[in-house]
Amino acid sequence: MKINFKIGLLITGLAILASCTDLIDPALENIQNKERLRERPDMVQGLLLNAYLRIPTNSFSFSEVATDDAVTNDLTSGLLNVATGQWASNYNPLEQWTNAQSAIQYLNEMLAEVANTEYASNPNVNQMFIDRMTGETYGLRALFMYHLLRTHGGIAGGELLGVPVFQESQTVNSDFNIPRATFAECLQQLYGDIDRAMELLPMDYRNISNEEVLPARYSAMEVQTGEYNRVFGDDAKQLLSGRIAQAIKAQAALLAASPAFNLDNDPSKWIDAATFAGEMLNDIGGVSGLDPDGVTWFSNISMIDNLGAGDNPSEVLWRGSVGGTTNDLETEHFPPTLFGNGRVNPTQNLVDAFPMANGYPISNNSSGYSPDAPYSGRDPRLSQFIVVNGSTAGPSGVVINTALDSDTNDGLNKVETSTRTGYYMRKLLRQDVNLDPVANTGQRHLQPRIRYTEIFLIYAEAANEAWGPTSASSFGFSAYDVIKAIRQRAGIGTENGDEYLESIRNDQAAMRQLIRNERRLELSFEGFRFWDLRRWDLDLTETARGMSIVNQNQFNEINVENRVYRDHMIYGPIPYSEMLKFSALQQNTGW
């Protein structure tokens, strides 16, 4: 009995010891070294997926609340702190350094490993998978470089600098303490990555029905249509394509040509931006390719609800997932009487930027604008994008009273979720969402990463600077043509032939201001204004204003929020934590 008891203790002890060993030493399955990684194509592709998940435009930033376009009633907002004087190198809610550099590290690892794994037993299919994922990786690396340059590029030591360039994955033995490359060097790295991506990727992912349209390299490999479709067909829609890579190149070129980043006003940079955008627009028929329903892309209910898997409306080049039925946007931004938090409040500054329907700015003597009826006869986009006093909203068409003496919580500064400016945001929101707790319903939403209207506006801005307002260069359409089409689509100047546009059609400076204003309106609340003001090197300190209404007929402009920026803040800072770690880094001047 004693012997059996001792044997039992021994067995129990060994079992406990074995379990402790398992507890202390991770199981083999959890140690994914490179050899095991290469045996798991899904894990290699996970490197690429990690970068997709980090794309900054996967959600709306609402950085407009740090500009003259909007304020927020969320008094804990980091963007409010940025706008009111707390922006610093150790406090930067807009920082992209960590996110983008992490994505680039994953992408560099992907480039090192993508060809070391078998993705399909068919050699042709396997090679096409390698080509596609390599192309995606280069395109995504360029995308993250663009966001790094936009967010952290700036002048240091009298020189325009970008960020450190890492073309290989870093290990614990790598030297991380390297200086920032020049802005020009970073841009060339970005362009090179785009060119590599476009060599490997189709312009669009789609099924083909015959081998005559195969790319030459795959014809030489005797690839079959079914094999091609497996890799580059409909199932790959919404992955980064050659056309998306083109768009990233145009975005980066516009940044590089802009006053804050084009210190010697090199005209060739404007030509580059116009050329990259123009080539894209030629592929969709030029100005005739402008989506007639593109203004209301966010509320085209039938289109959104019936959008097929991976498909885009003609306005959208690249988007995230449409997803299921949600109401998050409406919960955040509907007025209080619709059970929303009213977070983003458009300013009077932005409202004033909408012209009259006849095309004249409201400050022009020919506009017909009346301060006593400030919302009458205006650009139709005003009512499509902004809830003004007396607008109807929500699934039952409730009248929204934003007046100071409103008898609802929608009124000016009534409660913490009320408007601070006299306006609520309508754009991006679906009015058929019901937030009533008794009958709560959600709807599908479109989340674009790149819209074609942005490409049209890139072309208009760059072409005006490169060749003047009416020169079509080799593309067959001019900056003037683009702006005319955009305004016609919006319903501007339909009865008078857009007299204002015609009056400035040969004035480059006036056209520049009009293009910038059209960009402000068309891309409002989509995260552009904050960056546009900076790349244009414009005044950042315009006070955010609102409208106080009494008795429904007394309109008084009010100051809502001061903007506290200093001149050097046209560029963002290098994170303070990075400056502490790496002596080779130079901080942008003023930070």
Coordinates of C-alpha atoms in Angstrom, one line a residue:
M1 CA 0.0 0.0 0.0
K2 CA 2.8 2.4 0.9
I3 CA 4.6 1.6 -2.3
N4 CA 1.5 2.1 -4.4
F5 CA 0.9 5.4 -2.5
K6 CA 4.4 6.6 -3.4
I7 CA 4.0 5.6 -7.0
G8 CA 0.8 7.6 -7.0
L9 CA 2.5 10.6 -5.6
L10 CA 5.2 10.3 -8.2
I11 CA 2.8 10.1 -11.1
T12 CA 0.8 13.0 -9.7
G13 CA 4.0 15.0 -9.3
L14 CA 5.1 14.3 -12.9
A15 CA 1.7 15.3 -14.2
I16 CA 1.9 18.6 -12.2
L17 CA 5.4 19.2 -13.5
A18 CA 4.4 18.6 -17.0
S19 CA 1.5 21.0 -16.7
C20 CA 3.8 23.6 -15.2
T21 CA 6.1 23.1 -18.1
D22 CA 3.2 23.8 -20.5
L23 CA 2.2 26.8 -18.4
I24 CA 5.7 28.3 -18.5
D25 CA 6.7 27.3 -22.1
P26 CA 4.2 28.2 -24.8
A27 CA 3.0 25.4 -26.9
L28 CA 4.7 25.0 -30.3
E29 CA 1.5 26.3 -32.0
N30 CA 1.9 29.6 -30.4
I31 CA 5.5 30.2 -31.5
Q32 CA 5.2 31.3 -35.1
N33 CA 8.7 31.6 -36.3
K34 CA 9.4 32.3 -40.0
E35 CA 9.7 28.6 -40.9
R36 CA 6.2 27.9 -39.5
L37 CA 4.9 31.2 -40.9
R38 CA 5.8 30.1 -44.4
E39 CA 3.8 26.9 -43.9
R40 CA 0.7 29.0 -43.2
P41 CA -0.3 31.2 -46.2
D42 CA -3.2 32.6 -44.2
M43 CA -0.7 33.9 -41.6
V44 CA 1.5 35.4 -44.3
Q45 CA -1.6 37.2 -45.7
G46 CA -2.3 38.3 -42.2
L47 CA 0.7 40.7 -42.5
L48 CA -1.1 42.4 -45.4
L49 CA -4.5 42.4 -43.6
N50 CA -2.9 44.1 -40.6
A51 CA -2.0 47.0 -42.9
Y52 CA -5.5 47.2 -44.4
L53 CA -6.9 47.5 -41.0
R54 CA -4.7 50.4 -40.2
I55 CA -5.8 52.6 -43.2
P56 CA -6.6 56.0 -41.6
T57 CA -9.7 56.5 -43.8
N58 CA -11.4 53.3 -42.6
S59 CA -13.6 55.7 -40.6
F60 CA -14.5 59.3 -40.6
S61 CA -12.1 61.5 -38.6
F62 CA -14.3 64.7 -38.3
S63 CA -11.1 66.7 -38.0
E64 CA -13.3 69.6 -39.3
V65 CA -14.0 70.4 -35.7
A66 CA -10.5 71.7 -35.4
T67 CA -11.0 74.1 -38.3
D68 CA -13.3 77.0 -39.3
D69 CA -15.9 74.5 -40.7
A70 CA -17.2 73.0 -37.5
V71 CA -17.1 72.7 -33.7
T72 CA -18.1 69.8 -31.4
N73 CA -20.3 69.7 -28.4
D74 CA -18.1 66.9 -27.0
L75 CA -16.0 69.0 -24.5
T76 CA -13.7 66.0 -24.0
S77 CA -12.7 65.9 -27.6
G78 CA -9.0 65.8 -28.4
L79 CA -9.6 67.7 -31.6
L80 CA -11.3 70.5 -29.6
N81 CA -8.1 70.7 -27.5
V82 CA -6.0 70.8 -30.7
A83 CA -8.1 73.8 -32.0
T84 CA -8.0 75.7 -28.8
G85 CA -4.3 75.7 -28.0
Q86 CA -3.3 72.4 -26.5
W87 CA -1.7 70.8 -29.7
A88 CA 1.8 69.8 -28.8
S89 CA 4.5 67.2 -29.8
N90 CA 3.5 65.2 -26.7
Y91 CA -0.2 65.7 -27.3
N92 CA -1.3 65.0 -30.9
P93 CA -4.6 63.3 -31.5
L94 CA -3.8 63.6 -35.2
E95 CA -0.6 61.6 -35.0
Q96 CA 0.0 58.9 -37.6
W97 CA 3.6 58.1 -36.8
T98 CA 3.0 55.0 -34.7
N99 CA 0.1 53.6 -36.8
A100 CA 1.8 54.2 -40.2
Q101 CA 5.3 53.1 -39.2
S102 CA 3.8 49.9 -37.7
A103 CA 1.9 49.3 -40.9
I104 CA 5.1 49.8 -43.0
Q105 CA 6.9 47.3 -40.7
Y106 CA 4.3 44.7 -41.4
L107 CA 4.4 45.5 -45.2
N108 CA 8.2 45.2 -45.3
E109 CA 7.9 41.9 -43.6
M110 CA 5.3 40.9 -46.2
L111 CA 7.7 41.8 -49.0
A112 CA 10.4 39.6 -47.5
E113 CA 8.1 36.6 -47.0
V114 CA 5.4 36.8 -49.7
A115 CA 7.4 34.7 -52.3
N116 CA 8.4 32.0 -49.7
T117 CA 5.0 30.5 -49.2
E118 CA 2.8 28.4 -51.5
Y119 CA -0.7 29.8 -51.9
A120 CA -2.0 27.3 -54.5
S121 CA -0.8 24.0 -55.8
N122 CA -1.2 25.3 -59.4
P123 CA 2.0 27.1 -60.3
N124 CA 0.3 29.8 -62.4
V125 CA -2.2 30.6 -59.7
N126 CA 0.5 30.6 -57.1
Q127 CA 2.6 33.1 -59.0
M128 CA -0.4 35.3 -59.6
F129 CA -1.2 35.3 -55.9
I130 CA 2.4 36.3 -55.2
D131 CA 2.2 39.1 -57.8
R132 CA -1.1 40.4 -56.5
M133 CA -0.1 40.5 -52.9
T134 CA 3.3 42.1 -53.7
G135 CA 1.6 44.8 -55.7
E136 CA -0.9 45.4 -52.9
T137 CA 2.0 45.7 -50.4
Y138 CA 3.8 48.3 -52.5
G139 CA 0.6 50.3 -53.0
L140 CA -0.2 50.2 -49.3
R141 CA 3.3 51.2 -48.3
A142 CA 2.9 54.2 -50.6
L143 CA -0.4 55.0 -49.0
F144 CA 1.1 55.1 -45.5
M145 CA 4.0 57.2 -46.7
Y146 CA 1.5 59.7 -48.0
H147 CA -0.2 59.9 -44.6
L148 CA 3.2 60.3 -42.8
L149 CA 4.2 63.1 -45.1
R150 CA 0.9 64.9 -44.8
T151 CA 0.9 64.6 -41.0
H152 CA 4.6 64.8 -40.0
G153 CA 6.4 66.3 -43.0
G154 CA 7.8 69.9 -42.4
I155 CA 10.7 72.2 -42.1
A156 CA 13.5 71.4 -39.7
G157 CA 16.9 73.1 -39.8
G158 CA 15.8 75.2 -42.8
E159 CA 15.1 72.0 -44.9
L160 CA 11.8 70.4 -45.9
L161 CA 12.0 66.9 -44.4
G162 CA 9.8 63.8 -44.5
V163 CA 10.3 60.8 -42.3
P164 CA 12.8 58.0 -41.8
V165 CA 12.6 55.6 -44.7
F166 CA 12.5 51.9 -43.9
Q167 CA 12.5 49.6 -47.0
E168 CA 13.3 46.4 -45.0
S169 CA 11.6 45.0 -41.9
Q170 CA 13.3 45.9 -38.7
T171 CA 14.6 43.4 -36.1
V172 CA 15.9 43.8 -32.6
N173 CA 19.3 44.2 -34.1
S174 CA 18.4 47.0 -36.5
D175 CA 19.5 50.6 -36.2
F176 CA 16.4 52.6 -35.6
N177 CA 18.3 55.8 -34.9
I178 CA 18.3 57.1 -38.4
P179 CA 17.6 60.7 -39.6
R180 CA 14.6 61.8 -41.5
A181 CA 14.9 61.6 -45.2
T182 CA 14.1 64.8 -47.2
F183 CA 10.5 65.3 -48.3
A184 CA 11.7 64.9 -51.9
E185 CA 13.3 61.6 -51.1
C186 CA 10.2 60.3 -49.4
L187 CA 8.1 61.4 -52.3
Q188 CA 10.3 59.5 -54.8
Q189 CA 10.1 56.4 -52.5
L190 CA 6.3 56.7 -52.7
Y191 CA 6.3 57.2 -56.5
G192 CA 8.6 54.2 -56.9
D193 CA 6.3 52.0 -54.8
I194 CA 3.3 53.1 -56.8
D195 CA 5.1 52.3 -60.1
R196 CA 5.9 48.8 -58.7
A197 CA 2.4 48.3 -57.6
M198 CA 1.0 49.3 -61.0
E199 CA 3.3 46.9 -62.8
L200 CA 1.8 44.0 -60.9
L201 CA -1.8 44.9 -60.4
P202 CA -4.7 45.1 -62.8
M203 CA -6.4 48.5 -63.1
D204 CA -9.6 46.9 -61.8
Y205 CA -10.4 43.5 -60.4
R206 CA -13.0 41.8 -62.5
N207 CA -13.8 38.5 -64.1
I208 CA -12.7 38.0 -67.7
S209 CA -14.4 35.7 -70.2
N210 CA -11.7 35.2 -72.7
E211 CA -7.9 34.9 -72.7
E212 CA -7.5 37.7 -75.3
V213 CA -7.6 40.3 -72.5
L214 CA -5.1 38.6 -70.3
P215 CA -2.0 40.7 -69.4
A216 CA 0.9 39.8 -71.7
R217 CA 2.9 38.2 -68.9
Y218 CA 0.1 35.8 -68.1
S219 CA -0.6 35.0 -71.7
A220 CA 3.1 34.0 -71.9
M221 CA 2.5 31.7 -69.0
E222 CA -0.6 30.2 -70.7
V223 CA -2.8 31.2 -67.8
Q224 CA -6.4 30.1 -68.2
T225 CA -9.3 32.5 -67.6
G226 CA -10.5 30.6 -64.6
E227 CA -7.1 30.7 -63.1
Y228 CA -6.9 34.5 -63.6
N229 CA -10.3 35.1 -62.2
R230 CA -9.4 33.1 -59.1
V231 CA -6.8 35.7 -58.3
F232 CA -7.8 38.9 -60.0
G233 CA -11.5 38.5 -60.5
D234 CA -14.6 39.8 -58.8
D235 CA -13.8 38.2 -55.5
A236 CA -10.8 40.6 -55.2
K237 CA -12.8 43.8 -55.5
Q238 CA -12.0 46.4 -52.8
L239 CA -8.4 45.2 -52.6
L240 CA -5.9 47.8 -53.6
S241 CA -5.8 47.9 -57.4
G242 CA -3.8 49.7 -60.1
R243 CA -6.4 52.5 -60.3
I244 CA -6.4 53.0 -56.6
A245 CA -2.6 53.2 -56.7
Q246 CA -2.9 55.9 -59.4
A247 CA -5.2 57.9 -57.1
I248 CA -2.7 57.7 -54.2
K249 CA -0.1 59.0 -56.5
A250 CA -2.3 61.9 -57.5
Q251 CA -3.1 62.7 -53.8
A252 CA 0.6 62.7 -53.0
A253 CA 1.5 64.8 -56.0
L254 CA -1.1 67.5 -55.0
L255 CA 0.4 67.6 -51.5
A256 CA 3.9 68.0 -52.9
A257 CA 2.7 70.8 -55.3
S258 CA 0.9 72.8 -52.6
P259 CA 2.5 76.0 -51.2
A260 CA 3.5 74.6 -47.8
F261 CA 5.4 71.7 -49.5
N262 CA 6.5 73.4 -52.7
L263 CA 8.8 76.0 -51.3
D264 CA 10.3 77.1 -54.6
N265 CA 6.9 77.1 -56.3
D266 CA 8.2 74.6 -58.9
P267 CA 5.5 74.5 -61.7
S268 CA 6.5 71.0 -62.7
K269 CA 5.0 69.7 -59.4
W270 CA 1.6 71.1 -60.4
I271 CA 2.0 69.5 -63.9
D272 CA 2.7 66.2 -62.2
A273 CA -0.4 66.4 -60.0
A274 CA -2.6 67.5 -63.0
T275 CA -1.2 64.7 -65.2
F276 CA -1.7 61.9 -62.6
A277 CA -5.3 63.0 -62.0
G278 CA -6.0 63.7 -65.6
E279 CA -4.9 60.2 -66.7
M280 CA -7.3 58.7 -64.3
L281 CA -10.2 60.9 -65.4
N282 CA -9.5 60.2 -69.1
D283 CA -10.2 56.5 -68.3
I284 CA -13.8 57.3 -67.2
G285 CA -14.5 59.7 -70.1
G286 CA -13.3 63.0 -68.6
V287 CA -15.9 65.4 -67.4
S288 CA -18.7 63.2 -68.8
G289 CA -17.6 60.6 -66.2
L290 CA -18.7 62.7 -63.2
D291 CA -21.4 60.8 -61.4
P292 CA -24.7 62.8 -61.7
D293 CA -25.7 61.4 -58.3
G294 CA -22.3 62.0 -56.7
V295 CA -23.4 64.9 -54.5
T296 CA -25.7 62.7 -52.4
W297 CA -23.6 59.5 -52.5
F298 CA -24.3 59.1 -48.7
S299 CA -28.1 59.2 -49.0
N300 CA -28.8 57.4 -52.3
I301 CA -30.8 54.8 -50.5
S302 CA -31.7 52.5 -53.3
M303 CA -28.1 52.4 -54.5
I304 CA -26.6 51.7 -51.1
D305 CA -29.2 49.1 -50.1
N306 CA -28.8 47.2 -53.4
L307 CA -25.0 47.5 -53.7
G308 CA -23.6 44.1 -54.6
A309 CA -20.7 42.5 -52.8
G310 CA -17.5 44.4 -53.7
D311 CA -19.3 46.7 -56.1
N312 CA -19.0 50.5 -56.1
P313 CA -21.3 53.3 -57.3
S314 CA -19.7 55.3 -60.1
E315 CA -18.8 58.1 -57.6
V316 CA -16.7 55.8 -55.4
L317 CA -13.3 54.5 -56.4
W318 CA -12.4 52.7 -53.2
R319 CA -14.5 52.0 -50.1
G320 CA -14.5 50.0 -46.9
S321 CA -17.2 47.5 -46.0
V322 CA -20.8 48.6 -46.4
G323 CA -21.5 46.3 -43.4
G324 CA -24.8 45.5 -41.9
T325 CA -27.5 47.7 -40.5
T326 CA -26.0 50.3 -38.1
N327 CA -26.9 53.6 -36.6
D328 CA -23.6 54.7 -35.0
L329 CA -23.3 57.8 -37.2
E330 CA -26.8 58.9 -36.5
T331 CA -26.5 58.2 -32.8
E332 CA -23.5 60.5 -32.7
H333 CA -24.8 63.3 -35.0
F334 CA -28.6 63.4 -35.1
P335 CA -30.1 66.3 -33.2
P336 CA -31.3 65.6 -29.6
T337 CA -35.0 65.4 -30.6
L338 CA -34.1 62.5 -32.9
F339 CA -32.3 60.9 -29.9
G340 CA -28.8 61.9 -31.2
N341 CA -25.8 63.5 -29.6
G342 CA -25.5 66.3 -32.1
R343 CA -21.7 66.1 -32.0
V344 CA -20.5 67.9 -35.1
N345 CA -21.9 71.4 -35.5
P346 CA -21.2 73.2 -38.8
T347 CA -20.2 76.8 -38.4
Q348 CA -21.6 80.0 -39.9
N349 CA -18.2 80.2 -41.7
L350 CA -19.1 77.1 -43.6
V351 CA -22.7 78.1 -44.2
D352 CA -21.5 81.4 -45.7
A353 CA -19.2 79.5 -48.1
F354 CA -22.2 78.1 -49.9
P355 CA -23.1 80.4 -52.8
M356 CA -26.6 81.4 -53.9
A357 CA -28.3 79.1 -56.3
N358 CA -27.5 81.6 -59.1
G359 CA -23.8 80.9 -58.5
Y360 CA -22.7 84.2 -56.9
P361 CA -21.0 84.2 -53.5
I362 CA -23.3 85.7 -50.9
S363 CA -20.9 88.6 -50.5
N364 CA -21.3 89.6 -54.2
N365 CA -23.7 92.4 -54.9
S366 CA -25.3 90.4 -57.7
S367 CA -26.1 87.4 -55.4
G368 CA -29.5 88.5 -54.1
Y369 CA -28.6 87.3 -50.7
S370 CA -30.8 88.6 -47.8
P371 CA -29.6 88.5 -44.2
D372 CA -33.2 88.4 -43.2
A373 CA -33.8 85.2 -45.1
P374 CA -30.3 83.7 -45.0
Y375 CA -31.3 80.2 -46.2
S376 CA -33.5 81.1 -49.1
G377 CA -32.3 80.8 -52.6
R378 CA -29.1 79.1 -51.6
D379 CA -26.9 76.4 -53.2
P380 CA -28.9 73.2 -52.9
R381 CA -26.0 71.5 -51.2
L382 CA -26.6 73.6 -48.1
S383 CA -29.8 71.8 -47.3
Q384 CA -28.3 68.5 -48.4
F385 CA -25.3 68.8 -46.1
I386 CA -26.4 70.9 -43.1
V387 CA -29.5 71.0 -40.9
V388 CA -30.5 74.7 -40.6
N389 CA -33.2 76.2 -38.5
G390 CA -36.6 74.9 -39.9
S391 CA -35.1 71.9 -41.7
T392 CA -36.9 68.6 -41.5
A393 CA -34.9 65.5 -40.5
G394 CA -35.2 61.9 -39.4
P395 CA -37.6 59.2 -40.7
S396 CA -40.7 61.1 -39.8
G397 CA -39.5 64.5 -41.1
V398 CA -39.4 66.3 -37.7
V399 CA -38.9 70.1 -38.0
I400 CA -35.6 71.0 -36.3
N401 CA -35.8 74.3 -34.3
T402 CA -32.2 75.5 -33.6
A403 CA -33.2 78.9 -32.4
L404 CA -32.0 80.4 -29.1
D405 CA -35.6 80.5 -27.9
S406 CA -36.5 77.0 -29.2
D407 CA -38.9 75.0 -27.1
T408 CA -36.9 71.8 -27.8
N409 CA -33.4 70.6 -26.9
D410 CA -32.4 71.2 -30.6
G411 CA -32.1 74.9 -29.7
L412 CA -28.8 76.7 -29.4
N413 CA -26.9 75.6 -26.2
K414 CA -30.0 74.1 -24.6
V415 CA -28.3 71.0 -23.2
E416 CA -25.0 69.3 -23.5
T417 CA -26.0 67.5 -26.8
S418 CA -27.5 70.7 -28.4
T419 CA -25.8 72.6 -31.2
R420 CA -23.3 75.3 -30.3
T421 CA -23.6 77.0 -33.6
G422 CA -27.2 76.8 -34.6
Y423 CA -26.6 74.0 -37.1
Y424 CA -26.3 70.2 -37.2
M425 CA -24.6 68.0 -39.7
R426 CA -26.8 66.2 -42.2
K427 CA -24.1 64.9 -44.6
L428 CA -23.1 61.2 -44.2
L429 CA -26.3 60.5 -42.2
R430 CA -29.2 58.4 -43.4
Q431 CA -32.5 60.1 -42.6
D432 CA -34.3 56.7 -42.6
V433 CA -32.5 55.6 -39.4
N434 CA -34.8 55.6 -36.4
L435 CA -33.1 56.1 -33.0
D436 CA -36.4 56.0 -31.0
P437 CA -35.8 53.3 -28.4
V438 CA -39.3 52.0 -29.0
A439 CA -38.7 51.5 -32.7
N440 CA -34.9 51.5 -33.2
T441 CA -33.8 50.7 -36.7
G442 CA -30.4 50.9 -38.5
Q443 CA -29.4 51.1 -42.1
R444 CA -26.5 50.3 -44.4
H445 CA -23.8 53.0 -44.8
L446 CA -21.3 53.7 -47.5
Q447 CA -17.7 54.4 -46.2
P448 CA -15.6 55.7 -49.1
R449 CA -11.9 55.9 -48.9
I450 CA -11.5 57.7 -52.2
R451 CA -14.2 59.4 -54.2
Y452 CA -13.9 60.4 -57.9
T453 CA -15.0 63.9 -57.0
E454 CA -11.8 64.2 -55.1
I455 CA -9.8 63.2 -58.2
F456 CA -11.8 65.8 -60.3
L457 CA -10.9 68.5 -57.7
I458 CA -7.2 67.5 -57.7
Y459 CA -7.2 67.9 -61.4
A460 CA -9.0 71.3 -61.3
E461 CA -6.6 72.7 -58.7
A462 CA -3.5 71.4 -60.3
A463 CA -4.5 72.2 -63.9
N464 CA -5.4 75.8 -62.9
E465 CA -1.9 76.3 -61.4
A466 CA -0.1 74.5 -64.2
W467 CA -1.8 75.7 -67.3
G468 CA -4.4 78.3 -66.3
P469 CA -8.2 78.1 -65.9
T470 CA -9.2 77.2 -69.5
S471 CA -6.3 75.3 -70.9
A472 CA -7.1 71.7 -71.5
S473 CA -3.5 70.7 -72.2
S474 CA -3.6 67.2 -73.7
F475 CA -6.6 66.0 -71.7
G476 CA -9.4 67.7 -73.5
F477 CA -10.9 69.3 -70.4
S478 CA -9.7 72.2 -68.3
A479 CA -10.0 73.3 -64.6
Y480 CA -12.9 75.5 -65.7
D481 CA -14.7 72.6 -67.4
V482 CA -14.4 70.5 -64.2
I483 CA -15.7 73.2 -61.9
K484 CA -18.5 74.0 -64.3
A485 CA -19.6 70.3 -64.3
I486 CA -19.4 70.0 -60.5
R487 CA -21.5 73.2 -60.1
Q488 CA -24.0 72.1 -62.7
R489 CA -24.4 68.8 -61.0
A490 CA -25.0 70.6 -57.7
G491 CA -27.8 72.7 -59.3
I492 CA -25.8 75.9 -59.4
G493 CA -26.5 78.6 -62.1
T494 CA -29.0 76.5 -64.0
E495 CA -31.1 79.6 -64.8
N496 CA -28.4 82.1 -65.7
G497 CA -25.7 79.9 -67.2
D498 CA -23.6 80.4 -64.0
E499 CA -22.8 84.0 -64.7
Y500 CA -20.3 84.2 -61.8
L501 CA -18.2 81.3 -63.1
E502 CA -18.3 82.8 -66.6
S503 CA -17.1 86.2 -65.2
I504 CA -13.9 84.6 -63.7
R505 CA -13.2 82.0 -66.3
N506 CA -10.0 83.7 -67.4
D507 CA -8.9 84.8 -63.9
Q508 CA -6.4 82.3 -62.4
A509 CA -6.5 83.8 -58.9
A510 CA -10.3 84.0 -58.8
M511 CA -10.5 80.5 -60.2
R512 CA -8.1 79.3 -57.5
Q513 CA -10.4 80.7 -54.8
L514 CA -13.5 79.1 -56.4
I515 CA -11.8 75.7 -56.7
R516 CA -10.7 75.8 -53.1
N517 CA -14.3 76.7 -52.1
E518 CA -15.8 74.0 -54.2
R519 CA -13.4 71.5 -52.6
R520 CA -14.5 72.8 -49.2
L521 CA -18.1 72.2 -50.0
E522 CA -17.9 68.9 -51.9
L523 CA -15.6 67.2 -49.5
S524 CA -17.0 68.7 -46.3
F525 CA -17.1 66.5 -43.2
E526 CA -14.9 63.9 -44.9
G527 CA -11.6 64.9 -43.2
F528 CA -10.1 67.2 -45.8
R529 CA -10.4 70.8 -44.5
F530 CA -7.8 70.5 -41.7
W531 CA -5.1 69.3 -44.1
D532 CA -6.1 71.6 -47.0
L533 CA -5.8 74.8 -44.9
R534 CA -2.3 73.6 -43.9
R535 CA -1.0 72.6 -47.4
W536 CA -2.4 75.9 -48.7
D537 CA -0.5 77.7 -46.0
L538 CA -3.6 79.7 -45.0
D539 CA -4.6 81.5 -41.8
L540 CA -5.7 78.8 -39.3
T541 CA -7.0 81.2 -36.7
E542 CA -10.4 82.3 -38.1
T543 CA -12.9 82.3 -35.2
A544 CA -15.6 79.6 -35.5
R545 CA -18.9 81.5 -35.7
G546 CA -22.6 80.5 -35.3
M547 CA -26.1 81.9 -35.7
S548 CA -28.4 82.9 -32.8
I549 CA -32.0 83.2 -33.9
V550 CA -34.9 84.7 -31.9
N551 CA -38.5 84.9 -32.8
Q552 CA -37.7 83.1 -36.1
N553 CA -36.8 86.4 -37.7
Q554 CA -33.9 87.9 -35.8
F555 CA -30.6 86.5 -37.0
N556 CA -27.5 87.4 -35.1
E557 CA -24.0 86.0 -35.8
I558 CA -22.1 84.9 -32.7
N559 CA -18.6 83.9 -32.0
V560 CA -18.5 80.3 -30.8
E561 CA -14.9 79.2 -30.5
N562 CA -11.5 80.9 -31.0
R563 CA -8.9 79.0 -33.0
V564 CA -5.5 79.0 -31.4
Y565 CA -2.8 78.1 -33.9
R566 CA 0.7 79.5 -34.4
D567 CA 2.3 79.9 -37.8
H568 CA 4.5 76.8 -37.6
M569 CA 1.4 74.6 -37.1
I570 CA 0.9 74.3 -40.8
Y571 CA 3.2 71.3 -40.2
G572 CA 2.5 68.7 -37.5
P573 CA 5.1 67.6 -35.0
I574 CA 7.3 64.6 -34.7
P575 CA 6.1 62.7 -31.6
Y576 CA 8.0 63.9 -28.5
S577 CA 8.5 60.2 -27.5
E578 CA 10.4 59.5 -30.7
M579 CA 12.6 62.6 -30.2
L580 CA 13.5 61.3 -26.7
K581 CA 14.4 57.9 -28.1
F582 CA 16.3 58.8 -31.3
S583 CA 18.9 61.5 -31.3
A584 CA 19.2 61.5 -35.1
L585 CA 15.7 62.8 -35.6
Q586 CA 15.1 66.5 -36.1
Q587 CA 11.9 68.1 -34.8
N588 CA 9.9 70.4 -37.1
T589 CA 10.6 74.1 -36.4
G590 CA 8.5 75.6 -33.7
W591 CA 7.6 72.3 -31.9

